[in-house]
XYZ file of C-alpha atoms in Angstrom:
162
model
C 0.000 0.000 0.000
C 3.125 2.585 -0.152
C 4.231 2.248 -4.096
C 6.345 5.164 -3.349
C 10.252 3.627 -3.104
C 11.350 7.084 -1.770
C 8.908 7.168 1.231
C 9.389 3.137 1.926
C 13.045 3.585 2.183
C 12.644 6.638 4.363
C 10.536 4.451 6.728
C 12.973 1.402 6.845
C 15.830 3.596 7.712
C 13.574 4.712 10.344
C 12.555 1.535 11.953
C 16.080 0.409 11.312
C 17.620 3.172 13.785
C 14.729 2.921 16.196
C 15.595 -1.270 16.579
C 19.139 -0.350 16.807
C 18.497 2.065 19.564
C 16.603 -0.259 21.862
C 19.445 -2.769 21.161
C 18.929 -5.289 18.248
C 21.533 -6.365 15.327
C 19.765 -5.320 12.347
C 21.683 -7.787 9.582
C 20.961 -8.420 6.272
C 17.813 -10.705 5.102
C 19.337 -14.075 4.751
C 21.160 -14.068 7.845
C 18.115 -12.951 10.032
C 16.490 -14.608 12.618
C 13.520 -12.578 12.372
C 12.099 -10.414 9.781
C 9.957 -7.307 10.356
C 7.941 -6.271 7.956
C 5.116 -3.252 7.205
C 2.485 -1.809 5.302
C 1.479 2.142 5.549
C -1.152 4.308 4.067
C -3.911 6.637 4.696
C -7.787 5.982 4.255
C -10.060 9.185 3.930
C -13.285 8.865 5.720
C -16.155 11.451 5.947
C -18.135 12.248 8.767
C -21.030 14.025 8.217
C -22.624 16.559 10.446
C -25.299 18.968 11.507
C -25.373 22.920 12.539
C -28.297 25.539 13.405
C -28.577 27.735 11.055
C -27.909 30.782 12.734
C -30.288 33.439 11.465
C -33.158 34.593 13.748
C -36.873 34.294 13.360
C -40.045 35.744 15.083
C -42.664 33.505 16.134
C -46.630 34.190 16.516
C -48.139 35.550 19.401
C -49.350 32.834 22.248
C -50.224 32.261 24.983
C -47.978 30.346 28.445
C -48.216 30.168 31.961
C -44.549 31.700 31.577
C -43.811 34.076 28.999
C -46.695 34.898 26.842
C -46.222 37.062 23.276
C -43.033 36.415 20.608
C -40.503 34.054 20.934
C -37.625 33.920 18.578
C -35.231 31.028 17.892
C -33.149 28.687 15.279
C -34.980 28.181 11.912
C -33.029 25.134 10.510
C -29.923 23.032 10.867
C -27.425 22.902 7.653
C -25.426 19.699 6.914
C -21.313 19.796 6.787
C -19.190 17.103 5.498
C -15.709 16.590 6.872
C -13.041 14.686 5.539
C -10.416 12.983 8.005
C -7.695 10.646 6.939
C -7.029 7.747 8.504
C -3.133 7.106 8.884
C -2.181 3.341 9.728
C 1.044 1.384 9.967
C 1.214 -2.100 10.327
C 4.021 -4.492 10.975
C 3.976 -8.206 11.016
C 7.159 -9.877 13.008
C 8.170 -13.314 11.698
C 10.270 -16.184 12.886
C 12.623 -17.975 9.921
C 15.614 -20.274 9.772
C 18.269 -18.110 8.363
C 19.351 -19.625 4.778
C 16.041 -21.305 4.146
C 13.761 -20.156 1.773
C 9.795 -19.435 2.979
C 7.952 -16.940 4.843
C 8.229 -18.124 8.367
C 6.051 -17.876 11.179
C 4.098 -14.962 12.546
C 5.108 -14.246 16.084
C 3.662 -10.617 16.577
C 1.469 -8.122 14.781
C 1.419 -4.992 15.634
C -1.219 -1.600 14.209
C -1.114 1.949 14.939
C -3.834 4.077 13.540
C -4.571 7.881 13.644
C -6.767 10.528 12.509
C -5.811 13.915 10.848
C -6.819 16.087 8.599
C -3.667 15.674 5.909
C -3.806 12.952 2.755
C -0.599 12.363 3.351
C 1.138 10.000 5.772
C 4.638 11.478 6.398
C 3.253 13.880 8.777
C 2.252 10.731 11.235
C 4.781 8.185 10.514
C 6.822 9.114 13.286
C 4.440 9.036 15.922
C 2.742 5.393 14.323
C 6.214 3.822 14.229
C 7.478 4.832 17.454
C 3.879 3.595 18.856
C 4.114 0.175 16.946
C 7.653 -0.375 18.124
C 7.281 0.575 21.393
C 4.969 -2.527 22.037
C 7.439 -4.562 19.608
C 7.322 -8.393 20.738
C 4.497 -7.710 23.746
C 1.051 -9.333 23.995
C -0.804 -6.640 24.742
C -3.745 -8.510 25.081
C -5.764 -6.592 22.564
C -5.950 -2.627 21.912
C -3.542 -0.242 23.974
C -4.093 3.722 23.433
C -0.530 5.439 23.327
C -0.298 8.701 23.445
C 2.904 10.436 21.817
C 3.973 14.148 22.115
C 5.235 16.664 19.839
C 8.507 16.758 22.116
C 9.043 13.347 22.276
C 12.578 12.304 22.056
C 12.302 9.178 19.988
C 9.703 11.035 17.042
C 12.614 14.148 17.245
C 15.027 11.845 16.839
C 13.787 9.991 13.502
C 12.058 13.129 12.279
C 15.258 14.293 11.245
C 16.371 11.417 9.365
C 16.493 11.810 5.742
């Protein structure tokens, strides 16, 4: 789902430094033990709305135990689409036997998902990958809400890589 070489590369290098920092070999294909792979993109989904209309009416003369004469108040509600983009990252770690050929087996699977309002992903790769890895290997015994900063080290850190 990313047929863009450019950004795919960008986001290996990234993972690449982030597994090196928390202490793995990263070594060539063949001679791996495990592989680590990933998938990225961004869905748009629209979410449609309502808002009063905000001019102002008169009503008709009545009659209340409260207020009696004119009232005034809302004379419609107007519609609004808006259109968020999903960003996701997914990463699927597998178990092989360096040398032979095959796919391996799955040992972890891990998503990160978030919601902005740019098509484009590089503006929350940083925060998906450092929220995927972070839970790299653990059961997590279904979902687990992260929540990342703007001044966190490990985004500042790969947001500068090329």
């Amino acid at each position: 789902n990313l047929p863009n070489p450019v950004q795919y590369n960008r986001i290996r290098v990234k993972i690449e430094r982030l597994l090196q920092e928390d202490g793995y070999n990263v070594v060539p294909p063949d001679k791996a033990e495990y592989r680590l792979g990933f998938r990225a993109g961004a869905r748009p989904e629209e979410v449609l709305g309502y808002v009063p209309y905000r001019g102002y009416y008169w009503g008709g003369y009545g009659w209340g135990w409260r207020h009696p004469g004119y009232g005034f108040g809302y004379t419609a509600v107007v519609p609004y689409v808006d259109v968020y983009f999903n960003q996701w990252l997914s990463m699927r770690l597998t178990q092989v036997k360096p040398g032979e050929p095959g796919d391996g087996k799955v040992v972890w699977v891990g998503e990160a998902a978030t919601e902005i309002d740019e098509p484009g992903i590089r503006q929350a790769i940083d925060y998906l990958l450092v929220a995927c890895l972070q839970e790299l290997g653990l059961d997590t015994h279904g979902r687990t809400v992260i929540t990342l900063r703007e001044d966190d080290l490990r985004v500042q850190e790969i947001r500068t890589l090329p």
